[in-house]
mmCIF file of C-alpha atoms and ligand atoms in Angstrom:
data_model
loop_
_atom_site.group_PDB
_atom_site.id
_atom_site.type_symbol
_atom_site.label_atom_id
_atom_site.label_comp_id
_atom_site.label_asym_id
_atom_site.label_seq_id
_atom_site.Cartn_x
_atom_site.Cartn_y
_atom_site.Cartn_z
ATOM 1 C CA MET C 3 -18.959 -16.568 1.532
ATOM 2 C CA THR C 4 -19.271 -12.975 0.885
ATOM 3 C CA LYS C 5 -15.204 -12.201 -0.110
ATOM 4 C CA ARG C 6 -14.257 -9.489 2.577
ATOM 5 C CA ILE C 7 -11.116 -6.897 1.160
ATOM 6 C CA PHE C 8 -8.649 -5.207 3.487
ATOM 7 C CA SER C 9 -5.801 -2.995 2.068
ATOM 8 C CA GLY C 10 -3.707 -0.544 4.064
ATOM 9 C CA ILE C 11 -1.249 2.713 3.147
ATOM 10 C CA LYS C 12 1.170 3.526 4.832
ATOM 11 C CA PRO C 13 1.966 7.645 6.126
ATOM 12 C CA THR C 14 5.541 7.618 5.088
ATOM 13 C CA GLY C 15 5.497 10.433 2.686
ATOM 14 C CA HIS C 16 3.227 11.935 0.024
ATOM 15 C CA LEU C 17 1.329 9.196 -2.386
ATOM 16 C CA THR C 18 2.867 8.368 -5.297
ATOM 17 C CA LEU C 19 1.713 7.075 -8.839
ATOM 18 C CA GLY C 20 3.036 4.054 -7.865
ATOM 19 C CA ASN C 21 0.625 3.866 -5.160
ATOM 20 C CA TYR C 22 -2.323 4.618 -7.142
ATOM 21 C CA LEU C 23 -1.782 2.306 -9.965
ATOM 22 C CA GLY C 24 -0.386 -0.721 -8.297
ATOM 23 C CA ALA C 25 -3.248 -0.607 -5.383
ATOM 24 C CA VAL C 26 -5.263 2.648 -4.601
ATOM 25 C CA ARG C 27 -6.960 2.223 -7.834
ATOM 26 C CA GLN C 28 -7.994 -1.504 -7.201
ATOM 27 C CA TRP C 29 -9.563 -0.678 -4.091
ATOM 28 C CA VAL C 30 -11.729 1.642 -5.651
ATOM 29 C CA ALA C 31 -13.002 -0.567 -8.367
ATOM 30 C CA ALA C 32 -13.236 -3.239 -4.992
ATOM 31 C CA ASP C 33 -15.582 -0.684 -2.537
ATOM 32 C CA ARG C 34 -18.723 -2.769 -2.079
ATOM 33 C CA ALA C 35 -20.139 -2.776 1.150
ATOM 34 C CA PRO C 36 -19.034 -0.935 4.621
ATOM 35 C CA ASP C 37 -18.673 -4.460 5.740
ATOM 36 C CA GLU C 38 -16.594 -6.168 3.317
ATOM 37 C CA ALA C 39 -14.102 -3.474 2.226
ATOM 38 C CA LEU C 40 -12.071 -1.716 4.850
ATOM 39 C CA PHE C 41 -9.372 0.564 3.531
ATOM 40 C CA CYS C 42 -6.875 1.779 5.873
ATOM 41 C CA VAL C 43 -4.005 4.159 6.862
ATOM 42 C CA VAL C 44 -1.454 2.147 9.001
ATOM 43 C CA ASP C 45 -0.008 4.713 10.972
ATOM 44 C CA LEU C 46 1.390 2.946 13.313
ATOM 45 C CA HIS C 47 3.563 1.093 10.422
ATOM 46 C CA ALA C 48 4.885 4.500 9.893
ATOM 47 C CA LEU C 49 7.184 4.525 13.312
ATOM 48 C CA THR C 50 8.966 1.943 12.118
ATOM 49 C CA VAL C 51 11.606 3.803 10.997
ATOM 50 C CA GLU C 52 12.548 7.447 11.774
ATOM 51 C CA HIS C 53 9.749 9.720 11.733
ATOM 52 C CA GLU C 54 8.953 13.037 12.989
ATOM 53 C CA PRO C 55 5.996 13.153 14.741
ATOM 54 C CA ALA C 56 3.687 16.414 13.039
ATOM 55 C CA ARG C 57 4.864 14.947 9.473
ATOM 56 C CA VAL C 58 2.775 12.123 10.214
ATOM 57 C CA ARG C 59 0.034 13.571 11.701
ATOM 58 C CA ARG C 60 -0.253 15.758 8.965
ATOM 59 C CA LEU C 61 0.787 12.454 5.962
ATOM 60 C CA SER C 62 -2.026 10.752 7.538
ATOM 61 C CA ARG C 63 -4.852 13.158 7.231
ATOM 62 C CA GLN C 64 -3.561 13.912 3.470
ATOM 63 C CA ALA C 65 -3.523 10.153 2.894
ATOM 64 C CA ALA C 66 -7.117 9.819 3.925
ATOM 65 C CA THR C 67 -8.244 12.483 2.169
ATOM 66 C CA LEU C 68 -6.592 11.543 -0.995
ATOM 67 C CA LEU C 69 -8.156 8.123 -0.826
ATOM 68 C CA LEU C 70 -11.690 9.806 -0.798
ATOM 69 C CA ALA C 71 -10.872 12.117 -3.709
ATOM 70 C CA ALA C 72 -9.247 8.773 -5.467
ATOM 71 C CA GLY C 73 -13.279 7.564 -5.258
ATOM 72 C CA LEU C 74 -13.469 5.857 -2.155
ATOM 73 C CA SER C 75 -16.544 5.970 -0.925
ATOM 74 C CA PRO C 76 -17.749 5.839 2.738
ATOM 75 C CA GLU C 77 -21.091 4.457 2.305
ATOM 76 C CA LYS C 78 -19.630 1.696 0.098
ATOM 77 C CA CYS C 79 -16.222 1.143 2.236
ATOM 78 C CA THR C 80 -14.791 1.436 5.896
ATOM 79 C CA LEU C 81 -11.987 3.863 5.687
ATOM 80 C CA PHE C 82 -10.302 4.233 9.082
ATOM 81 C CA VAL C 83 -7.177 4.683 10.988
ATOM 82 C CA GLN C 84 -4.996 1.979 12.571
ATOM 83 C CA SER C 85 -3.955 3.372 15.175
ATOM 84 C CA HIS C 86 -7.622 4.119 16.031
ATOM 85 C CA VAL C 87 -8.599 0.593 16.430
ATOM 86 C CA ASP C 88 -6.735 -1.427 19.180
ATOM 87 C CA GLU C 89 -7.290 -4.645 17.931
ATOM 88 C CA HIS C 90 -4.555 -4.408 15.614
ATOM 89 C CA THR C 91 -1.867 -4.339 18.326
ATOM 90 C CA ARG C 92 -3.952 -6.769 20.015
ATOM 91 C CA LEU C 93 -3.603 -9.166 17.500
ATOM 92 C CA ALA C 94 0.265 -8.634 16.493
ATOM 93 C CA TYR C 95 1.265 -9.807 19.661
ATOM 94 C CA LEU C 96 -0.316 -13.005 19.036
ATOM 95 C CA MET C 97 0.882 -12.964 15.533
ATOM 96 C CA GLU C 98 4.554 -12.278 17.248
ATOM 97 C CA CYS C 99 3.868 -15.161 19.308
ATOM 98 C CA THR C 100 3.339 -17.049 15.892
ATOM 99 C CA ALA C 101 5.924 -16.098 13.639
ATOM 100 C CA SER C 102 9.844 -17.022 13.819
ATOM 101 C CA ASP C 103 13.097 -14.823 14.098
ATOM 102 C CA GLY C 104 14.282 -16.096 10.950
ATOM 103 C CA GLU C 105 11.341 -16.101 8.841
ATOM 104 C CA LEU C 106 10.949 -11.974 9.794
ATOM 105 C CA ARG C 107 14.688 -11.553 9.063
ATOM 106 C CA ARG C 108 13.768 -12.999 5.768
ATOM 107 C CA MET C 109 11.588 -10.671 4.492
ATOM 108 C CA ILE C 110 12.980 -8.402 1.679
ATOM 109 C CA GLN C 111 12.010 -5.020 2.510
ATOM 110 C CA TYR C 112 13.347 -5.839 6.186
ATOM 111 C CA LYS C 113 16.907 -6.490 4.649
ATOM 112 C CA GLU C 114 16.598 -3.418 2.346
ATOM 113 C CA LYS C 115 15.493 -1.257 4.863
ATOM 114 C CA ALA C 116 17.754 -2.397 7.925
ATOM 115 C CA ALA C 117 20.543 -1.897 5.466
ATOM 116 C CA ARG C 118 20.278 1.652 4.397
ATOM 117 C CA ALA C 119 19.426 2.394 8.174
ATOM 118 C CA GLN C 120 22.401 0.581 9.092
ATOM 119 C CA ALA C 121 24.332 2.698 6.868
ATOM 120 C CA THR C 122 23.245 5.710 7.617
ATOM 121 C CA GLY C 123 23.617 5.211 11.432
ATOM 122 C CA GLU C 124 20.235 6.043 11.766
ATOM 123 C CA GLY C 125 19.882 2.544 14.398
ATOM 124 C CA VAL C 126 17.086 0.028 13.014
ATOM 125 C CA ARG C 127 13.975 0.218 15.501
ATOM 126 C CA LEU C 128 12.659 -3.952 16.529
ATOM 127 C CA SER C 129 9.402 -3.024 15.232
ATOM 128 C CA LEU C 130 11.257 -2.859 11.689
ATOM 129 C CA LEU C 131 11.688 -6.332 12.319
ATOM 130 C CA THR C 132 8.206 -7.074 13.529
ATOM 131 C CA TYR C 133 6.046 -5.123 11.249
ATOM 132 C CA PRO C 134 5.025 -8.269 9.347
ATOM 133 C CA ALA C 135 3.525 -9.786 12.430
ATOM 134 C CA LEU C 136 1.487 -6.034 12.422
ATOM 135 C CA MET C 137 0.691 -6.263 9.203
ATOM 136 C CA ALA C 138 -0.857 -10.081 9.311
ATOM 137 C CA ALA C 139 -2.819 -8.417 12.264
ATOM 138 C CA ASP C 140 -4.330 -5.977 10.116
ATOM 139 C CA ILE C 141 -5.531 -8.827 7.481
ATOM 140 C CA LEU C 142 -6.551 -11.235 9.938
ATOM 141 C CA ALA C 143 -8.483 -9.267 12.103
ATOM 142 C CA TYR C 144 -11.252 -8.913 9.845
ATOM 143 C CA GLY C 145 -11.478 -12.215 8.033
ATOM 144 C CA ALA C 146 -10.418 -10.893 5.141
ATOM 145 C CA SER C 147 -10.220 -12.977 2.060
ATOM 146 C CA GLU C 148 -8.000 -10.732 -0.665
ATOM 147 C CA VAL C 149 -5.408 -7.945 0.226
ATOM 148 C CA PRO C 150 -5.116 -5.965 -2.823
ATOM 149 C CA VAL C 151 -1.336 -4.954 -2.954
ATOM 150 C CA GLY C 152 1.233 -3.898 -5.617
ATOM 151 C CA GLU C 153 4.540 -6.552 -5.958
ATOM 152 C CA ASP C 154 6.575 -5.302 -3.298
ATOM 153 C CA GLN C 155 3.423 -6.597 -0.551
ATOM 154 C CA ARG C 156 2.946 -9.756 -2.033
ATOM 155 C CA GLN C 157 5.688 -11.441 0.318
ATOM 156 C CA HIS C 158 4.238 -9.794 3.246
ATOM 157 C CA VAL C 159 1.210 -11.350 2.480
ATOM 158 C CA GLU C 160 2.058 -14.762 1.685
ATOM 159 C CA LEU C 161 3.727 -14.825 5.179
ATOM 160 C CA THR C 162 0.537 -13.808 6.647
ATOM 161 C CA ARG C 163 -1.541 -16.543 5.137
ATOM 162 C CA ASP C 164 1.453 -19.171 6.895
ATOM 163 C CA LEU C 165 0.765 -17.354 9.892
ATOM 164 C CA ALA C 166 -2.880 -17.895 9.474
ATOM 165 C CA VAL C 167 -2.676 -21.637 8.368
ATOM 166 C CA ARG C 168 -0.143 -21.786 11.195
ATOM 167 C CA PHE C 169 -2.205 -20.392 13.692
ATOM 168 C CA ASN C 170 -5.216 -22.592 12.358
ATOM 169 C CA GLN C 171 -3.425 -25.710 12.919
ATOM 170 C CA ARG C 172 -2.112 -25.185 16.047
ATOM 171 C CA TYR C 173 -5.041 -23.719 17.854
ATOM 172 C CA GLY C 174 -8.105 -24.609 15.825
ATOM 173 C CA HIS C 175 -10.094 -22.437 12.838
ATOM 174 C CA THR C 176 -9.749 -19.063 13.752
ATOM 175 C CA PHE C 177 -8.236 -17.136 10.739
ATOM 176 C CA THR C 178 -9.823 -16.614 7.274
ATOM 177 C CA VAL C 179 -6.580 -17.274 5.104
ATOM 178 C CA PRO C 180 -6.089 -14.344 2.725
ATOM 179 C CA LYS C 181 -4.431 -14.086 -0.769
ATOM 180 C CA ALA C 182 -2.676 -11.226 -2.398
ATOM 181 C CA THR C 183 -4.350 -9.702 -5.229
ATOM 182 C CA LEU C 184 -1.944 -7.799 -8.191
ATOM 183 C CA PRO C 185 -3.446 -5.588 -10.818
ATOM 184 C CA THR C 186 -2.322 -7.324 -14.622
ATOM 185 C CA VAL C 187 -0.276 -3.955 -15.293
ATOM 186 C CA ALA C 188 2.123 -1.761 -13.174
ATOM 187 C CA ALA C 189 2.334 -3.879 -9.925
ATOM 188 C CA ARG C 190 5.338 -2.719 -9.911
ATOM 189 C CA VAL C 191 6.223 1.331 -10.958
ATOM 190 C CA MET C 192 9.376 2.093 -11.183
ATOM 191 C CA ASP C 193 11.538 5.388 -10.246
ATOM 192 C CA LEU C 194 11.771 7.134 -13.425
ATOM 193 C CA GLN C 195 15.569 8.070 -12.906
ATOM 194 C CA ASP C 196 15.969 4.852 -11.784
ATOM 195 C CA PRO C 197 13.947 2.497 -13.543
ATOM 196 C CA THR C 198 15.906 -0.807 -11.679
ATOM 197 C CA SER C 199 14.485 0.582 -8.367
ATOM 198 C CA LYS C 200 10.793 1.146 -6.944
ATOM 199 C CA MET C 201 8.949 4.343 -7.217
ATOM 200 C CA GLY C 202 9.123 4.476 -3.653
ATOM 201 C CA LYS C 203 7.183 7.763 -1.520
ATOM 202 C CA SER C 204 10.102 7.390 0.989
ATOM 203 C CA HIS C 205 13.110 8.171 -1.447
ATOM 204 C CA GLU C 206 14.962 11.454 -0.850
ATOM 205 C CA SER C 207 14.585 13.060 -4.178
ATOM 206 C CA GLY C 208 11.532 13.546 -6.110
ATOM 207 C CA ALA C 209 12.580 13.774 -9.981
ATOM 208 C CA GLY C 210 11.713 10.075 -10.417
ATOM 209 C CA ILE C 211 8.358 9.880 -8.389
ATOM 210 C CA VAL C 212 5.192 11.394 -9.677
ATOM 211 C CA TYR C 213 3.489 12.086 -6.276
ATOM 212 C CA LEU C 214 -0.538 12.754 -6.684
ATOM 213 C CA LEU C 215 -0.887 15.984 -6.020
ATOM 214 C CA ASP C 216 2.083 17.158 -8.983
ATOM 215 C CA GLU C 217 0.804 19.834 -10.583
ATOM 216 C CA PRO C 218 0.386 18.706 -14.502
ATOM 217 C CA ALA C 219 3.581 20.731 -15.478
ATOM 218 C CA VAL C 220 5.785 18.788 -13.000
ATOM 219 C CA ILE C 221 4.306 15.567 -13.806
ATOM 220 C CA ALA C 222 4.934 16.310 -17.469
ATOM 221 C CA LYS C 223 8.727 17.557 -16.762
ATOM 222 C CA LYS C 224 9.676 14.421 -14.715
ATOM 223 C CA VAL C 225 7.915 12.218 -17.486
ATOM 224 C CA MET C 226 9.510 14.135 -20.277
ATOM 225 C CA ARG C 227 12.814 13.619 -18.184
ATOM 226 C CA ALA C 228 12.568 9.927 -17.527
ATOM 227 C CA VAL C 229 15.748 7.516 -17.625
ATOM 228 C CA THR C 230 15.278 5.769 -20.823
ATOM 229 C CA ASP C 231 17.597 2.981 -22.194
ATOM 230 C CA SER C 232 20.713 3.733 -24.319
ATOM 231 C CA GLY C 233 20.297 1.405 -27.521
ATOM 232 C CA ASP C 234 19.214 2.159 -30.808
ATOM 233 C CA GLY C 235 16.274 4.149 -29.776
ATOM 234 C CA ALA C 236 13.468 1.735 -30.397
ATOM 235 C CA VAL C 237 10.803 1.392 -28.285
ATOM 236 C CA VAL C 238 10.354 -2.342 -27.387
ATOM 237 C CA TYR C 239 8.600 -4.064 -23.903
ATOM 238 C CA ASP C 240 11.593 -5.904 -22.705
ATOM 239 C CA ARG C 241 11.569 -5.130 -18.743
ATOM 240 C CA GLU C 242 15.062 -7.039 -18.726
ATOM 241 C CA ALA C 243 16.758 -5.178 -21.367
ATOM 242 C CA ARG C 244 14.870 -1.779 -21.495
ATOM 243 C CA PRO C 245 13.372 -1.116 -17.753
ATOM 244 C CA GLY C 246 12.905 2.535 -18.542
ATOM 245 C CA VAL C 247 10.900 2.126 -21.420
ATOM 246 C CA ALA C 248 9.118 -0.828 -20.522
ATOM 247 C CA ASN C 249 8.307 1.271 -17.575
ATOM 248 C CA LEU C 250 6.691 4.069 -19.294
ATOM 249 C CA LEU C 251 4.692 1.333 -21.437
ATOM 250 C CA ASP C 252 3.713 -0.367 -17.991
ATOM 251 C CA VAL C 253 2.249 3.221 -16.880
ATOM 252 C CA LEU C 254 0.435 3.868 -20.232
ATOM 253 C CA ALA C 255 -0.972 0.595 -20.409
ATOM 254 C CA ALA C 256 -2.396 1.376 -17.061
ATOM 255 C CA CYS C 257 -4.032 4.404 -17.443
ATOM 256 C CA SER C 258 -5.238 4.297 -21.357
ATOM 257 C CA GLY C 259 -6.122 0.299 -20.906
ATOM 258 C CA GLY C 260 -4.242 -1.801 -23.356
ATOM 259 C CA ASP C 261 -1.254 -4.165 -23.701
ATOM 260 C CA PRO C 262 1.988 -2.580 -23.020
ATOM 261 C CA ALA C 263 3.642 -4.876 -25.800
ATOM 262 C CA VAL C 264 0.896 -4.104 -28.176
ATOM 263 C CA LEU C 265 1.120 -0.199 -26.949
ATOM 264 C CA ALA C 266 5.633 -0.437 -28.027
ATOM 265 C CA ASP C 267 4.271 -1.138 -31.632
ATOM 266 C CA GLY C 268 2.761 1.962 -32.240
ATOM 267 C CA TYR C 269 5.966 4.103 -31.564
ATOM 268 C CA SER C 270 8.793 5.001 -33.384
ATOM 269 C CA GLY C 271 10.601 7.087 -30.632
ATOM 270 C CA TYR C 272 11.274 7.649 -27.207
ATOM 271 C CA GLY C 273 9.803 11.787 -27.432
ATOM 272 C CA ALA C 274 6.067 10.858 -28.725
ATOM 273 C CA LEU C 275 6.084 7.732 -26.287
ATOM 274 C CA LYS C 276 6.725 9.839 -23.266
ATOM 275 C CA ARG C 277 4.309 12.979 -24.465
ATOM 276 C CA ASP C 278 1.593 10.108 -24.146
ATOM 277 C CA VAL C 279 2.400 8.777 -20.850
ATOM 278 C CA ALA C 280 2.447 12.515 -19.365
ATOM 279 C CA ASP C 281 -1.233 13.557 -21.111
ATOM 280 C CA ALA C 282 -2.173 9.970 -19.728
ATOM 281 C CA VAL C 283 -1.090 10.427 -16.140
ATOM 282 C CA VAL C 284 -2.136 13.610 -16.356
ATOM 283 C CA GLU C 285 -5.262 12.928 -17.274
ATOM 284 C CA LEU C 286 -5.724 10.128 -14.735
ATOM 285 C CA LEU C 287 -5.108 12.563 -12.111
ATOM 286 C CA ARG C 288 -7.229 15.645 -12.928
ATOM 287 C CA PRO C 289 -10.375 14.600 -11.472
ATOM 288 C CA LEU C 290 -8.204 13.360 -8.080
ATOM 289 C CA GLN C 291 -6.573 16.532 -7.802
ATOM 290 C CA GLU C 292 -9.679 18.281 -8.296
ATOM 291 C CA ARG C 293 -12.010 16.307 -5.749
ATOM 292 C CA HIS C 294 -8.909 16.267 -3.081
ATOM 293 C CA ALA C 295 -8.885 20.326 -3.235
ATOM 294 C CA GLY C 296 -12.518 20.294 -2.433
ATOM 295 C CA LEU C 297 -12.140 17.560 -0.048
ATOM 296 C CA ALA C 298 -8.818 19.125 2.166
ATOM 297 C CA ALA C 299 -10.866 22.764 2.666
ATOM 298 C CA ASP C 300 -13.172 20.217 4.827
ATOM 299 C CA PRO C 301 -11.091 18.578 7.225
ATOM 300 C CA GLY C 302 -14.400 17.998 9.500
ATOM 301 C CA ALA C 303 -15.520 15.543 7.418
ATOM 302 C CA VAL C 304 -13.210 13.683 6.596
ATOM 303 C CA GLU C 305 -12.139 13.420 10.754
ATOM 304 C CA LYS C 306 -15.789 12.445 10.629
ATOM 305 C CA VAL C 307 -15.768 10.040 8.404
ATOM 306 C CA LEU C 308 -12.367 8.136 9.691
ATOM 307 C CA ARG C 309 -14.045 8.309 13.289
ATOM 308 C CA GLU C 310 -17.115 6.208 11.681
ATOM 309 C CA GLY C 311 -15.215 4.076 9.961
ATOM 310 C CA ALA C 312 -12.806 3.375 13.080
ATOM 311 C CA GLU C 313 -16.206 2.426 14.617
ATOM 312 C CA ARG C 314 -17.381 -0.128 12.194
ATOM 313 C CA ALA C 315 -14.171 -1.561 11.969
ATOM 314 C CA ARG C 316 -13.594 -2.130 15.953
ATOM 315 C CA ALA C 317 -16.760 -3.986 15.747
ATOM 316 C CA LEU C 318 -15.804 -6.373 13.205
ATOM 317 C CA ALA C 319 -12.482 -6.937 14.285
ATOM 318 C CA ARG C 320 -13.251 -7.588 17.849
ATOM 319 C CA PRO C 321 -14.654 -10.639 17.617
ATOM 320 C CA VAL C 322 -12.337 -12.468 15.324
ATOM 321 C CA VAL C 323 -9.627 -10.874 18.266
ATOM 322 C CA ASN C 324 -11.155 -12.022 21.253
ATOM 323 C CA ARG C 325 -12.181 -15.672 19.674
ATOM 324 C CA ALA C 326 -8.321 -15.872 18.990
ATOM 325 C CA TYR C 327 -7.279 -15.161 22.423
ATOM 326 C CA GLU C 328 -9.120 -17.518 23.990
ATOM 327 C CA ALA C 329 -8.094 -20.193 21.212
ATOM 328 C CA ILE C 330 -4.509 -19.465 22.071
ATOM 329 C CA GLY C 331 -4.943 -20.049 25.840
ATOM 330 C CA LEU C 332 -5.644 -16.990 27.247
ATOM 331 C CA LEU C 333 -8.608 -16.473 30.154
ATOM 332 C CA ALA C 334 -11.322 -14.689 28.796
ATOM 333 C CA PRO C 335 -11.382 -11.418 31.126
HETATM 334 P P1 TYM T 407 2.660 1.182 1.006
HETATM 335 O O1 TYM T 407 2.068 1.877 2.039
HETATM 336 O O2 TYM T 407 4.533 0.880 0.957
HETATM 337 O O3 TYM T 407 2.113 1.090 -0.359
HETATM 338 C C1 TYM T 407 0.832 1.012 -0.484
HETATM 339 C C2 TYM T 407 0.866 0.276 -1.584
HETATM 340 O O4 TYM T 407 1.028 0.839 -2.805
HETATM 341 C C3 TYM T 407 1.582 -0.502 -3.273
HETATM 342 N N1 TYM T 407 3.092 0.565 -3.892
HETATM 343 C C4 TYM T 407 3.019 0.177 -5.531
HETATM 344 N N2 TYM T 407 2.800 -0.450 -6.336
HETATM 345 C C5 TYM T 407 3.168 -0.395 -7.783
HETATM 346 N N3 TYM T 407 4.251 0.208 -8.081
HETATM 347 C C6 TYM T 407 4.777 0.790 -6.722
HETATM 348 N N4 TYM T 407 5.906 1.628 -6.957
HETATM 349 C C7 TYM T 407 4.083 1.153 -5.968
HETATM 350 N N5 TYM T 407 4.159 1.379 -4.522
HETATM 351 C C8 TYM T 407 4.169 0.722 -3.575
HETATM 352 C C9 TYM T 407 1.858 -1.399 -2.381
HETATM 353 O O5 TYM T 407 2.089 -2.429 -2.745
HETATM 354 C C10 TYM T 407 1.038 -1.308 -1.626
HETATM 355 O O6 TYM T 407 -0.154 -1.651 -1.890
HETATM 356 N N6 TYM T 407 3.113 -3.061 4.562
HETATM 357 C C11 TYM T 407 2.105 -1.468 3.384
HETATM 358 C C12 TYM T 407 0.671 -1.163 4.164
HETATM 359 C C13 TYM T 407 0.233 -2.268 5.139
HETATM 360 C C14 TYM T 407 -0.943 -2.814 4.479
HETATM 361 C C15 TYM T 407 -1.317 -3.747 5.377
HETATM 362 C C16 TYM T 407 -1.445 -3.668 2.848
HETATM 363 C C17 TYM T 407 -0.036 -2.511 6.151
HETATM 364 N N7 TYM T 407 -0.626 -3.275 6.609
HETATM 365 C C18 TYM T 407 -2.479 -4.956 5.590
HETATM 366 C C19 TYM T 407 -1.790 -4.351 2.805
HETATM 367 C C20 TYM T 407 -2.538 -5.390 3.701
HETATM 368 C C21 TYM T 407 2.710 -0.958 2.963
HETATM 369 O O7 TYM T 407 4.120 -0.540 3.467
HETATM 370 O O8 TYM T 407 2.297 -0.384 1.709
#
């Protein structure tokens, strides 16, 4: 059986180096044929937290443009926007009827985001709790066997597996059981100012976050100011004891190839390491930034890619979701 790949990105903020190294780069390496690799701007997921309508629209367009600039090619993969394909929400309801309340409440991202929203008095949207049911639907609607993601999405993909297995056992074989695929390095890029927390696009302060569209001088400044660890100043790869340095080594390894622990041997101080990391990130992002400038000047072309992508996606998802509707006991219309 050919493998089918599906993954998505949520337009809640500008795309970061974490998104790129953890996920997008794997997608570019994996795009192969339009019915085998599908990548989605998951805009419905952006509505699970406080949002501004115009910003979500703008970020959705920008995310799609950046994915093309990163090297996804519309001839080789299907790139589309989640809300353009109704099958996602149709199947999400069946996933809500398959998952349990306790299972969803155990999701780490739900617990963290709900605690944050409560602390700021924002209130927690019900969709934040049911989010993994929609994410499972995103994946299962396409019969995807592989889901290239960063470490923070592993738990959601595991839940998706559980739901697929449970549905198949209860109602007969319907879904392919997918697995998460993670990059060997940089599966969890940390914030440069707080190396114990993930570099996340929705964080308030951007000082520790490298955005894909940051100017080279800004990237260099952020990297040079990265928090390193107090101590003897030795460059050693130890994620527990020296998370700041380990993060820089991970990023360097991801940009230039190689093993972070071995790369550490080449440095006797933080300054030289930071300079090399800054250079490597600037060079890695340069072609993407150049292509982005060209694509952003032609929004009509990006819209066309998304329209055609949605059509292809719909044609793939519809029969799978229809089968699931029948299997669970709903009358065919
Ligand atoms: P999102 O939008 O938060 O992130 C998109 C992808 O980037 C990865 N990522 C990182 N990897 C390494 N280091 C980081 N600091 C970092 N930050 C983000 C994420 O792991 C992810 O792979 N729920 C998903 C979107 C989604 C999805 C899906 C993904 C919805 N449906 C179906 C796969 C399949 C999310 O919020 O990703």
